[in-house]
Amino acid sequence: MPGALLTPGQQGGPHRLAARRGAAVHGHRGLRSRTRSAVTAASGSPSSQSCSPRRRRRRRTVLAVHFRSRRGRRPLRRWCAMTEMTMRRAHIGDHGTIVECVRTWWGDSRTPEQARELSLLLPRLFLQFFSGTSLVLEDTGRIRAFLVGFYAADNDDEAYIHFVGVDPELRGRGVGRELYTAFLRRAAEAGRREVRAITSPGNTGSVAFHRAMGFTVEPGDREVDGLSVHSDYDGPGQHRVCFLRRIADSPSPQRA
């Protein structure tokens, strides 16, 4: 995991000050004048000479965070909402929460019945027997992302990623990448040489993600929209794209 992320409830410190001032610039007149004063001070005007070096540094910190938001890379308020998260091994006690997460997180793109059916891909046995190789990302006890994976029992070389879920509020921020990277590292440390995963042919986002993570598409028996797939992999009409990544000699993940 990278360094700690900004906690919205942090008391004091320049980050919270930055959040208040940055948000104020977008709608509160009273604090706009304060930000203008900070701009004047940071630009080297006479007023800045009367400030202590510590105060000038704090003002520059405020401006750096504010302008980072104004460039549009990420909304400041949303950026500040990211909390310090912890990655850990999954526990069997996480099962009920993870199932509920699947039904909630996929509720924006599926009907309640479809989301419920998707959650059936995670029966309790996965955390009963493979919790040691599965991962959970949480903050203040709340699960924000998870990865369910395991090592092959029939050989000592392969590992498999079965299911990954990320809170919609955190999607697009590299959370899935962190989970995959952690699983790949642990699998390599356990002596595994290959990691496999599958997805549906129509899930173009998943295909692009796995390719960016260094996975290759295994040749199948037919093509769907130019993509090699394995027919009836999960049952009649349930075609799947199969991915393979060799841990020892594969390139480092690329930015998607």
CSV table of C-alpha atoms in Angstrom, one decimal:
chain,number,residue,atom,x,y,z
A,1,MET,CA,0.0,0.0,0.0
A,2,PRO,CA,1.2,3.5,-0.6
A,3,GLY,CA,1.4,6.1,2.1
A,4,ALA,CA,-1.5,7.1,4.2
A,5,LEU,CA,-4.3,9.0,2.5
A,6,LEU,CA,-6.0,12.1,3.8
A,7,THR,CA,-8.5,11.4,6.5
A,8,PRO,CA,-11.6,13.7,6.4
A,9,GLY,CA,-11.8,13.7,10.2
A,10,GLN,CA,-8.2,14.6,10.9
A,11,GLN,CA,-8.0,17.3,13.5
A,12,GLY,CA,-5.9,20.3,12.7
A,13,GLY,CA,-3.0,20.4,10.2
A,14,PRO,CA,-2.7,22.0,6.8
A,15,HIS,CA,-4.7,19.3,5.1
A,16,ARG,CA,-7.9,20.1,6.9
A,17,LEU,CA,-7.2,23.8,6.4
A,18,ALA,CA,-6.7,23.2,2.7
A,19,ALA,CA,-10.0,21.3,2.5
A,20,ARG,CA,-11.9,24.1,4.1
A,21,ARG,CA,-10.3,26.9,2.0
A,22,GLY,CA,-10.3,24.9,-1.2
A,23,ALA,CA,-14.0,24.2,-0.9
A,24,ALA,CA,-14.8,27.7,0.1
A,25,VAL,CA,-13.2,29.1,-3.1
A,26,HIS,CA,-16.0,27.3,-5.0
A,27,GLY,CA,-18.9,29.1,-3.3
A,28,HIS,CA,-18.3,31.2,-0.2
A,29,ARG,CA,-17.4,34.8,-0.6
A,30,GLY,CA,-16.0,35.2,2.9
A,31,LEU,CA,-13.3,32.7,2.4
A,32,ARG,CA,-12.5,33.7,-1.2
A,33,SER,CA,-10.9,36.8,0.1
A,34,ARG,CA,-8.8,34.7,2.4
A,35,THR,CA,-7.6,32.6,-0.5
A,36,ARG,CA,-6.7,35.8,-2.4
A,37,SER,CA,-4.7,36.9,0.6
A,38,ALA,CA,-2.9,33.6,0.5
A,39,VAL,CA,-2.2,34.1,-3.2
A,40,THR,CA,-0.8,37.6,-2.5
A,41,ALA,CA,1.3,36.3,0.4
A,42,ALA,CA,2.7,33.3,-1.6
A,43,SER,CA,3.6,35.5,-4.5
A,44,GLY,CA,6.1,37.5,-2.5
A,45,SER,CA,4.2,40.7,-1.8
A,46,PRO,CA,5.2,43.0,1.1
A,47,SER,CA,2.5,41.4,3.3
A,48,SER,CA,4.3,38.0,3.0
A,49,GLN,CA,7.4,39.5,4.4
A,50,SER,CA,5.6,40.1,7.7
A,51,CYS,CA,4.6,36.5,8.1
A,52,SER,CA,6.7,33.9,9.8
A,53,PRO,CA,8.3,31.3,7.5
A,54,ARG,CA,6.1,28.6,9.1
A,55,ARG,CA,3.0,30.6,8.2
A,56,ARG,CA,4.2,31.2,4.6
A,57,ARG,CA,4.9,27.5,4.2
A,58,ARG,CA,1.4,26.7,5.4
A,59,ARG,CA,-0.2,29.1,2.9
A,60,ARG,CA,1.8,27.6,0.1
A,61,THR,CA,0.5,24.2,1.1
A,62,VAL,CA,-3.0,25.5,1.0
A,63,LEU,CA,-2.5,26.8,-2.5
A,64,ALA,CA,-0.8,23.6,-3.8
A,65,VAL,CA,-3.8,21.6,-2.7
A,66,HIS,CA,-6.3,24.2,-4.1
A,67,PHE,CA,-4.8,24.5,-7.5
A,68,ARG,CA,-4.3,20.7,-7.8
A,69,SER,CA,-8.1,20.5,-7.5
A,70,ARG,CA,-8.7,23.4,-9.9
A,71,ARG,CA,-6.8,21.6,-12.6
A,72,GLY,CA,-9.5,19.0,-12.7
A,73,ARG,CA,-7.6,15.9,-11.8
A,74,ARG,CA,-9.9,15.1,-9.0
A,75,PRO,CA,-12.5,17.2,-7.1
A,76,LEU,CA,-11.0,18.5,-3.9
A,77,ARG,CA,-13.9,17.5,-1.7
A,78,ARG,CA,-13.9,13.9,-3.1
A,79,TRP,CA,-10.1,13.7,-2.7
A,80,CYS,CA,-10.3,14.8,0.9
A,81,ALA,CA,-13.0,12.1,1.5
A,82,MET,CA,-10.4,9.4,1.0
A,83,THR,CA,-9.5,7.9,4.3
A,84,GLU,CA,-6.5,6.1,5.5
A,85,MET,CA,-7.1,2.5,4.6
A,86,THR,CA,-5.6,-0.8,5.7
A,87,MET,CA,-5.1,-3.9,3.7
A,88,ARG,CA,-5.4,-7.2,5.6
A,89,ARG,CA,-6.2,-10.9,5.1
A,90,ALA,CA,-9.8,-11.7,4.8
A,91,HIS,CA,-11.6,-13.6,7.6
A,92,ILE,CA,-14.5,-15.9,7.4
A,93,GLY,CA,-16.5,-13.4,9.4
A,94,ASP,CA,-16.2,-11.0,6.5
A,95,HIS,CA,-18.5,-13.1,4.3
A,96,GLY,CA,-21.8,-11.5,5.1
A,97,THR,CA,-20.4,-8.0,4.7
A,98,ILE,CA,-18.8,-8.8,1.4
A,99,VAL,CA,-22.0,-10.3,0.0
A,100,GLU,CA,-23.9,-7.2,1.1
A,101,CYS,CA,-21.2,-5.1,-0.5
A,102,VAL,CA,-21.6,-6.9,-3.9
A,103,ARG,CA,-25.4,-6.3,-3.8
A,104,THR,CA,-25.0,-2.7,-2.9
A,105,TRP,CA,-22.0,-1.7,-5.1
A,106,TRP,CA,-23.4,-3.3,-8.3
A,107,GLY,CA,-26.9,-1.9,-7.6
A,108,ASP,CA,-26.2,1.1,-9.9
A,109,SER,CA,-25.7,-1.1,-12.9
A,110,ARG,CA,-27.9,-4.1,-12.2
A,111,THR,CA,-31.4,-4.9,-10.9
A,112,PRO,CA,-31.6,-6.0,-7.3
A,113,GLU,CA,-32.2,-9.6,-8.5
A,114,GLN,CA,-29.1,-9.4,-10.8
A,115,ALA,CA,-27.0,-8.1,-8.0
A,116,ARG,CA,-28.2,-10.8,-5.8
A,117,GLU,CA,-27.3,-13.4,-8.4
A,118,LEU,CA,-23.9,-11.9,-8.7
A,119,SER,CA,-23.3,-12.3,-5.0
A,120,LEU,CA,-24.0,-16.0,-5.3
A,121,LEU,CA,-20.6,-16.3,-6.9
A,122,LEU,CA,-19.2,-15.8,-3.4
A,123,PRO,CA,-20.4,-18.7,-1.3
A,124,ARG,CA,-19.1,-18.9,2.2
A,125,LEU,CA,-16.7,-21.7,1.4
A,126,PHE,CA,-14.4,-19.2,-0.4
A,127,LEU,CA,-13.7,-17.5,2.9
A,128,GLN,CA,-13.9,-20.7,4.9
A,129,PHE,CA,-11.1,-22.3,3.0
A,130,PHE,CA,-9.3,-19.5,1.2
A,131,SER,CA,-9.4,-16.5,3.6
A,132,GLY,CA,-5.6,-16.7,4.0
A,133,THR,CA,-5.1,-15.9,0.3
A,134,SER,CA,-7.9,-13.3,0.0
A,135,LEU,CA,-7.6,-9.6,0.8
A,136,VAL,CA,-9.7,-6.9,2.3
A,137,LEU,CA,-9.1,-3.1,2.2
A,138,GLU,CA,-10.9,-1.2,4.9
A,139,ASP,CA,-11.0,2.0,6.8
A,140,THR,CA,-12.3,2.4,10.3
A,141,GLY,CA,-13.6,-1.1,10.2
A,142,ARG,CA,-15.6,-0.5,7.0
A,143,ILE,CA,-14.8,-2.8,4.0
A,144,ARG,CA,-14.1,-0.6,0.9
A,145,ALA,CA,-12.7,-3.2,-1.5
A,146,PHE,CA,-11.8,-6.9,-1.5
A,147,LEU,CA,-10.1,-9.7,-3.5
A,148,VAL,CA,-11.0,-13.3,-3.3
A,149,GLY,CA,-8.3,-15.6,-4.6
A,150,PHE,CA,-6.6,-18.9,-3.9
A,151,TYR,CA,-3.6,-21.1,-4.7
A,152,ALA,CA,-4.1,-24.3,-6.7
A,153,ALA,CA,-4.3,-27.5,-4.7
A,154,ASP,CA,-3.4,-29.8,-7.6
A,155,ASN,CA,-0.1,-28.1,-8.3
A,156,ASP,CA,2.4,-25.8,-6.7
A,157,ASP,CA,2.7,-23.3,-9.6
A,158,GLU,CA,-0.7,-21.7,-10.1
A,159,ALA,CA,-2.9,-19.1,-8.3
A,160,TYR,CA,-6.3,-17.9,-9.3
A,161,ILE,CA,-8.2,-14.6,-8.7
A,162,HIS,CA,-11.9,-15.4,-8.4
A,163,PHE,CA,-13.6,-12.1,-7.6
A,164,VAL,CA,-12.7,-8.5,-6.9
A,165,GLY,CA,-15.0,-5.7,-5.7
A,166,VAL,CA,-14.3,-2.0,-5.2
A,167,ASP,CA,-16.6,0.6,-3.6
A,168,PRO,CA,-17.9,2.8,-6.4
A,169,GLU,CA,-16.7,5.8,-4.5
A,170,LEU,CA,-13.1,4.6,-4.9
A,171,ARG,CA,-13.2,3.3,-8.5
A,172,GLY,CA,-10.7,4.8,-10.9
A,173,ARG,CA,-8.2,5.5,-8.1
A,174,GLY,CA,-5.9,2.4,-8.4
A,175,VAL,CA,-7.5,0.4,-5.6
A,176,GLY,CA,-8.0,-2.6,-7.8
A,177,ARG,CA,-4.4,-2.3,-8.9
A,178,GLU,CA,-3.2,-2.3,-5.3
A,179,LEU,CA,-5.2,-5.5,-4.5
A,180,TYR,CA,-3.9,-7.3,-7.6
A,181,THR,CA,-0.3,-6.2,-6.9
A,182,ALA,CA,-0.5,-7.4,-3.3
A,183,PHE,CA,-2.0,-10.8,-4.4
A,184,LEU,CA,0.7,-11.2,-7.1
A,185,ARG,CA,3.4,-10.4,-4.6
A,186,ARG,CA,2.1,-12.9,-2.0
A,187,ALA,CA,1.6,-15.6,-4.6
A,188,ALA,CA,5.2,-15.1,-5.8
A,189,GLU,CA,6.5,-15.3,-2.2
A,190,ALA,CA,4.6,-18.6,-1.8
A,191,GLY,CA,6.4,-20.0,-4.8
A,192,ARG,CA,3.6,-19.6,-7.4
A,193,ARG,CA,4.7,-18.9,-10.9
A,194,GLU,CA,1.4,-18.2,-12.7
A,195,VAL,CA,-1.8,-16.3,-11.8
A,196,ARG,CA,-5.1,-16.8,-13.8
A,197,ALA,CA,-8.4,-15.0,-14.0
A,198,ILE,CA,-11.4,-14.9,-16.2
A,199,THR,CA,-14.0,-12.4,-17.3
A,200,SER,CA,-17.0,-12.1,-19.7
A,201,PRO,CA,-16.3,-11.1,-23.3
A,202,GLY,CA,-18.5,-8.0,-23.0
A,203,ASN,CA,-16.6,-6.7,-19.9
A,204,THR,CA,-14.3,-4.5,-21.9
A,205,GLY,CA,-13.2,-2.6,-18.8
A,206,SER,CA,-12.0,-5.8,-17.1
A,207,VAL,CA,-10.2,-6.9,-20.3
A,208,ALA,CA,-8.3,-3.6,-20.4
A,209,PHE,CA,-7.5,-3.7,-16.7
A,210,HIS,CA,-6.0,-7.2,-16.9
A,211,ARG,CA,-3.9,-6.3,-19.9
A,212,ALA,CA,-2.6,-3.3,-18.1
A,213,MET,CA,-1.7,-5.5,-15.2
A,214,GLY,CA,0.5,-7.6,-17.4
A,215,PHE,CA,-2.0,-10.5,-18.1
A,216,THR,CA,-2.2,-12.0,-21.5
A,217,VAL,CA,-5.4,-13.5,-23.1
A,218,GLU,CA,-5.1,-17.2,-23.5
A,219,PRO,CA,-6.1,-18.5,-27.0
A,220,GLY,CA,-9.6,-19.9,-27.0
A,221,ASP,CA,-11.8,-21.8,-29.5
A,222,ARG,CA,-13.6,-18.9,-31.0
A,223,GLU,CA,-13.6,-15.1,-31.2
A,224,VAL,CA,-16.2,-12.5,-30.0
A,225,ASP,CA,-15.7,-9.0,-31.2
A,226,GLY,CA,-12.1,-9.8,-32.1
A,227,LEU,CA,-11.4,-11.3,-28.6
A,228,SER,CA,-10.4,-14.9,-28.2
A,229,VAL,CA,-12.8,-16.7,-25.8
A,230,HIS,CA,-13.4,-20.1,-24.4
A,231,SER,CA,-16.9,-21.4,-25.4
A,232,ASP,CA,-19.3,-22.5,-22.6
A,233,TYR,CA,-16.5,-22.1,-20.0
A,234,ASP,CA,-19.0,-21.5,-17.2
A,235,GLY,CA,-21.9,-23.5,-18.8
A,236,PRO,CA,-23.9,-23.4,-22.0
A,237,GLY,CA,-23.6,-20.0,-23.6
A,238,GLN,CA,-21.4,-18.7,-20.8
A,239,HIS,CA,-18.3,-17.9,-22.8
A,240,ARG,CA,-15.3,-16.5,-20.9
A,241,VAL,CA,-12.0,-14.7,-21.6
A,242,CYS,CA,-9.1,-16.4,-19.8
A,243,PHE,CA,-6.1,-14.5,-18.6
A,244,LEU,CA,-2.7,-15.6,-17.6
A,245,ARG,CA,0.2,-13.8,-16.0
A,246,ARG,CA,3.6,-15.4,-15.4
A,247,ILE,CA,4.9,-13.9,-12.2
A,248,ALA,CA,8.6,-14.5,-12.6
A,249,ASP,CA,9.2,-13.0,-16.0
A,250,SER,CA,6.2,-10.7,-16.7
A,251,PRO,CA,6.6,-7.0,-17.0
A,252,SER,CA,5.6,-4.6,-14.2
A,253,PRO,CA,2.0,-3.3,-14.4
A,254,GLN,CA,1.4,-0.4,-16.7
A,255,ARG,CA,-0.8,2.6,-16.0
A,256,ALA,CA,-4.2,2.0,-17.5
